[in-house]
mmCIF file with all atom_site columns, C-alpha atoms in Angstrom:
data_model
loop_
_atom_site.group_PDB
_atom_site.id
_atom_site.type_symbol
_atom_site.label_atom_id
_atom_site.label_alt_id
_atom_site.label_comp_id
_atom_site.label_asym_id
_atom_site.label_entity_id
_atom_site.label_seq_id
_atom_site.pdbx_PDB_ins_code
_atom_site.Cartn_x
_atom_site.Cartn_y
_atom_site.Cartn_z
_atom_site.occupancy
_atom_site.B_iso_or_equiv
_atom_site.pdbx_formal_charge
_atom_site.auth_seq_id
_atom_site.auth_comp_id
_atom_site.auth_asym_id
_atom_site.auth_atom_id
_atom_site.pdbx_PDB_model_num
ATOM 1  C CA . UNK S 1 1  ? -19.828 -10.965 12.642  1.00 0.00 ? 1  UNK S CA 1
ATOM 2  C CA . UNK S 1 2  ? -17.250 -10.071 9.968   1.00 0.00 ? 2  UNK S CA 1
ATOM 3  C CA . UNK S 1 3  ? -18.083 -12.198 7.064   1.00 0.00 ? 3  UNK S CA 1
ATOM 4  C CA . UNK S 1 4  ? -16.305 -12.550 3.541   1.00 0.00 ? 4  UNK S CA 1
ATOM 5  C CA . UNK S 1 5  ? -17.725 -13.269 0.334   1.00 0.00 ? 5  UNK S CA 1
ATOM 6  C CA . UNK S 1 6  ? -15.324 -15.057 -2.192  1.00 0.00 ? 6  UNK S CA 1
ATOM 7  C CA . UNK S 1 7  ? -16.181 -15.286 -5.950  1.00 0.00 ? 7  UNK S CA 1
ATOM 8  C CA . UNK S 1 8  ? -14.602 -17.574 -8.609  1.00 0.00 ? 8  UNK S CA 1
ATOM 9  C CA . UNK S 1 9  ? -15.766 -15.960 -11.884 1.00 0.00 ? 9  UNK S CA 1
ATOM 10 C CA . UNK S 1 10 ? -16.467 -17.747 -15.057 1.00 0.00 ? 10 UNK S CA 1
ATOM 11 C CA . UNK S 1 11 ? -18.120 -16.918 -18.451 1.00 0.00 ? 11 UNK S CA 1
ATOM 12 C CA . UNK S 1 12 ? -21.057 -19.270 -17.778 1.00 0.00 ? 12 UNK S CA 1
ATOM 13 C CA . UNK S 1 13 ? -21.141 -19.766 -13.740 1.00 0.00 ? 13 UNK S CA 1
ATOM 14 C CA . UNK S 1 14 ? -19.518 -18.360 -11.021 1.00 0.00 ? 14 UNK S CA 1
ATOM 15 C CA . UNK S 1 15 ? -18.829 -20.012 -7.625  1.00 0.00 ? 15 UNK S CA 1
ATOM 16 C CA . UNK S 1 16 ? -19.947 -17.881 -4.318  1.00 0.00 ? 16 UNK S CA 1
ATOM 17 C CA . UNK S 1 17 ? -18.733 -18.660 -0.936  1.00 0.00 ? 17 UNK S CA 1
ATOM 18 C CA . UNK S 1 18 ? -19.375 -16.821 2.444   1.00 0.00 ? 18 UNK S CA 1
ATOM 19 C CA . UNK S 1 19 ? -16.953 -17.527 5.077   1.00 0.00 ? 19 UNK S CA 1
ATOM 20 C CA . UNK S 1 20 ? -16.544 -15.957 8.537   1.00 0.00 ? 20 UNK S CA 1
ATOM 21 C CA . UNK S 1 21 ? -13.342 -13.969 9.353   1.00 0.00 ? 21 UNK S CA 1
ATOM 22 C CA . UNK S 1 22 ? -11.935 -17.266 10.950  1.00 0.00 ? 22 UNK S CA 1
ATOM 23 C CA . UNK S 1 23 ? -12.543 -19.311 7.683   1.00 0.00 ? 23 UNK S CA 1
ATOM 24 C CA . UNK S 1 24 ? -15.561 -21.281 8.673   1.00 0.00 ? 24 UNK S CA 1
ATOM 25 C CA . UNK S 1 25 ? -17.777 -21.978 5.739   1.00 0.00 ? 25 UNK S CA 1
ATOM 26 C CA . UNK S 1 26 ? -21.417 -20.528 6.103   1.00 0.00 ? 26 UNK S CA 1
ATOM 27 C CA . UNK S 1 27 ? -22.685 -20.782 2.543   1.00 0.00 ? 27 UNK S CA 1
ATOM 28 C CA . UNK S 1 28 ? -21.386 -21.861 -0.930  1.00 0.00 ? 28 UNK S CA 1
ATOM 29 C CA . UNK S 1 29 ? -23.019 -22.339 -4.155  1.00 0.00 ? 29 UNK S CA 1
ATOM 30 C CA . UNK S 1 30 ? -22.402 -22.235 -7.879  1.00 0.00 ? 30 UNK S CA 1
ATOM 31 C CA . UNK S 1 31 ? -24.677 -19.753 -10.073 1.00 0.00 ? 31 UNK S CA 1
ATOM 32 C CA . UNK S 1 32 ? -25.157 -18.935 -13.547 1.00 0.00 ? 32 UNK S CA 1
ATOM 33 C CA . UNK S 1 33 ? -23.347 -15.844 -14.580 1.00 0.00 ? 33 UNK S CA 1
ATOM 34 C CA . UNK S 1 34 ? -26.472 -14.350 -16.250 1.00 0.00 ? 34 UNK S CA 1
ATOM 35 C CA . UNK S 1 35 ? -27.883 -14.422 -12.598 1.00 0.00 ? 35 UNK S CA 1
ATOM 36 C CA . UNK S 1 36 ? -24.889 -13.276 -10.574 1.00 0.00 ? 36 UNK S CA 1
ATOM 37 C CA . UNK S 1 37 ? -26.074 -9.902  -9.676  1.00 0.00 ? 37 UNK S CA 1
ATOM 38 C CA . UNK S 1 38 ? -29.334 -11.286 -8.088  1.00 0.00 ? 38 UNK S CA 1
ATOM 39 C CA . UNK S 1 39 ? -27.473 -13.510 -6.254  1.00 0.00 ? 39 UNK S CA 1
ATOM 40 C CA . UNK S 1 40 ? -25.230 -11.012 -4.826  1.00 0.00 ? 40 UNK S CA 1
ATOM 41 C CA . UNK S 1 41 ? -28.006 -8.623  -3.902  1.00 0.00 ? 41 UNK S CA 1
ATOM 42 C CA . UNK S 1 42 ? -29.563 -11.771 -1.944  1.00 0.00 ? 42 UNK S CA 1
ATOM 43 C CA . UNK S 1 43 ? -26.270 -12.377 -0.244  1.00 0.00 ? 43 UNK S CA 1
ATOM 44 C CA . UNK S 1 44 ? -25.967 -8.953  0.567   1.00 0.00 ? 44 UNK S CA 1
ATOM 45 C CA . UNK S 1 45 ? -29.502 -8.614  1.793   1.00 0.00 ? 45 UNK S CA 1
ATOM 46 C CA . UNK S 1 46 ? -28.772 -11.711 4.269   1.00 0.00 ? 46 UNK S CA 1
ATOM 47 C CA . UNK S 1 47 ? -25.256 -11.048 5.556   1.00 0.00 ? 47 UNK S CA 1
ATOM 48 C CA . UNK S 1 48 ? -23.050 -8.222  6.488   1.00 0.00 ? 48 UNK S CA 1
ATOM 49 C CA . UNK S 1 49 ? -20.133 -8.544  4.098   1.00 0.00 ? 49 UNK S CA 1
ATOM 50 C CA . UNK S 1 50 ? -17.233 -6.641  4.791   1.00 0.00 ? 50 UNK S CA 1
ATOM 51 C CA . UNK S 1 51 ? -15.003 -7.778  2.036   1.00 0.00 ? 51 UNK S CA 1
ATOM 52 C CA . UNK S 1 52 ? -15.229 -9.486  -1.209  1.00 0.00 ? 52 UNK S CA 1
ATOM 53 C CA . UNK S 1 53 ? -12.211 -11.652 -2.728  1.00 0.00 ? 53 UNK S CA 1
ATOM 54 C CA . UNK S 1 54 ? -12.448 -12.033 -6.314  1.00 0.00 ? 54 UNK S CA 1
ATOM 55 C CA . UNK S 1 55 ? -10.709 -14.614 -8.402  1.00 0.00 ? 55 UNK S CA 1
ATOM 56 C CA . UNK S 1 56 ? -8.832  -13.685 -11.719 1.00 0.00 ? 56 UNK S CA 1
ATOM 57 C CA . UNK S 1 57 ? -10.689 -15.922 -14.073 1.00 0.00 ? 57 UNK S CA 1
ATOM 58 C CA . UNK S 1 58 ? -12.254 -15.597 -17.499 1.00 0.00 ? 58 UNK S CA 1
ATOM 59 C CA . UNK S 1 59 ? -15.154 -13.002 -16.455 1.00 0.00 ? 59 UNK S CA 1
ATOM 60 C CA . UNK S 1 60 ? -13.214 -11.229 -13.497 1.00 0.00 ? 60 UNK S CA 1
ATOM 61 C CA . UNK S 1 61 ? -13.332 -7.645  -14.981 1.00 0.00 ? 61 UNK S CA 1
ATOM 62 C CA . UNK S 1 62 ? -17.240 -7.887  -15.387 1.00 0.00 ? 62 UNK S CA 1
ATOM 63 C CA . UNK S 1 63 ? -17.954 -9.120  -12.164 1.00 0.00 ? 63 UNK S CA 1
ATOM 64 C CA . UNK S 1 64 ? -15.655 -6.541  -10.502 1.00 0.00 ? 64 UNK S CA 1
ATOM 65 C CA . UNK S 1 65 ? -17.682 -4.059  -12.204 1.00 0.00 ? 65 UNK S CA 1
ATOM 66 C CA . UNK S 1 66 ? -20.896 -5.590  -10.756 1.00 0.00 ? 66 UNK S CA 1
ATOM 67 C CA . UNK S 1 67 ? -19.491 -5.776  -7.399  1.00 0.00 ? 67 UNK S CA 1
ATOM 68 C CA . UNK S 1 68 ? -18.696 -2.068  -7.613  1.00 0.00 ? 68 UNK S CA 1
ATOM 69 C CA . UNK S 1 69 ? -22.009 -1.251  -8.356  1.00 0.00 ? 69 UNK S CA 1
ATOM 70 C CA . UNK S 1 70 ? -23.761 -3.446  -5.576  1.00 0.00 ? 70 UNK S CA 1
ATOM 71 C CA . UNK S 1 71 ? -21.175 -2.913  -2.779  1.00 0.00 ? 71 UNK S CA 1
ATOM 72 C CA . UNK S 1 72 ? -21.334 0.936   -2.164  1.00 0.00 ? 72 UNK S CA 1
#
């Protein structure tokens, strides 16, 4: 099943949502930005994420760099 990950980046915390290609919510949570890499690794180990949608919030550039490293 195709899964999408959405991230709403922020300086102190980030929202993460996992949805199916049909838009059905599977999981969502808010995590501290300092723990974001670990959380993304956990998500990638549990779900087959085909695409990531990243908001253009305060910390978007740094989160984009994290995603580039982890979603190879």
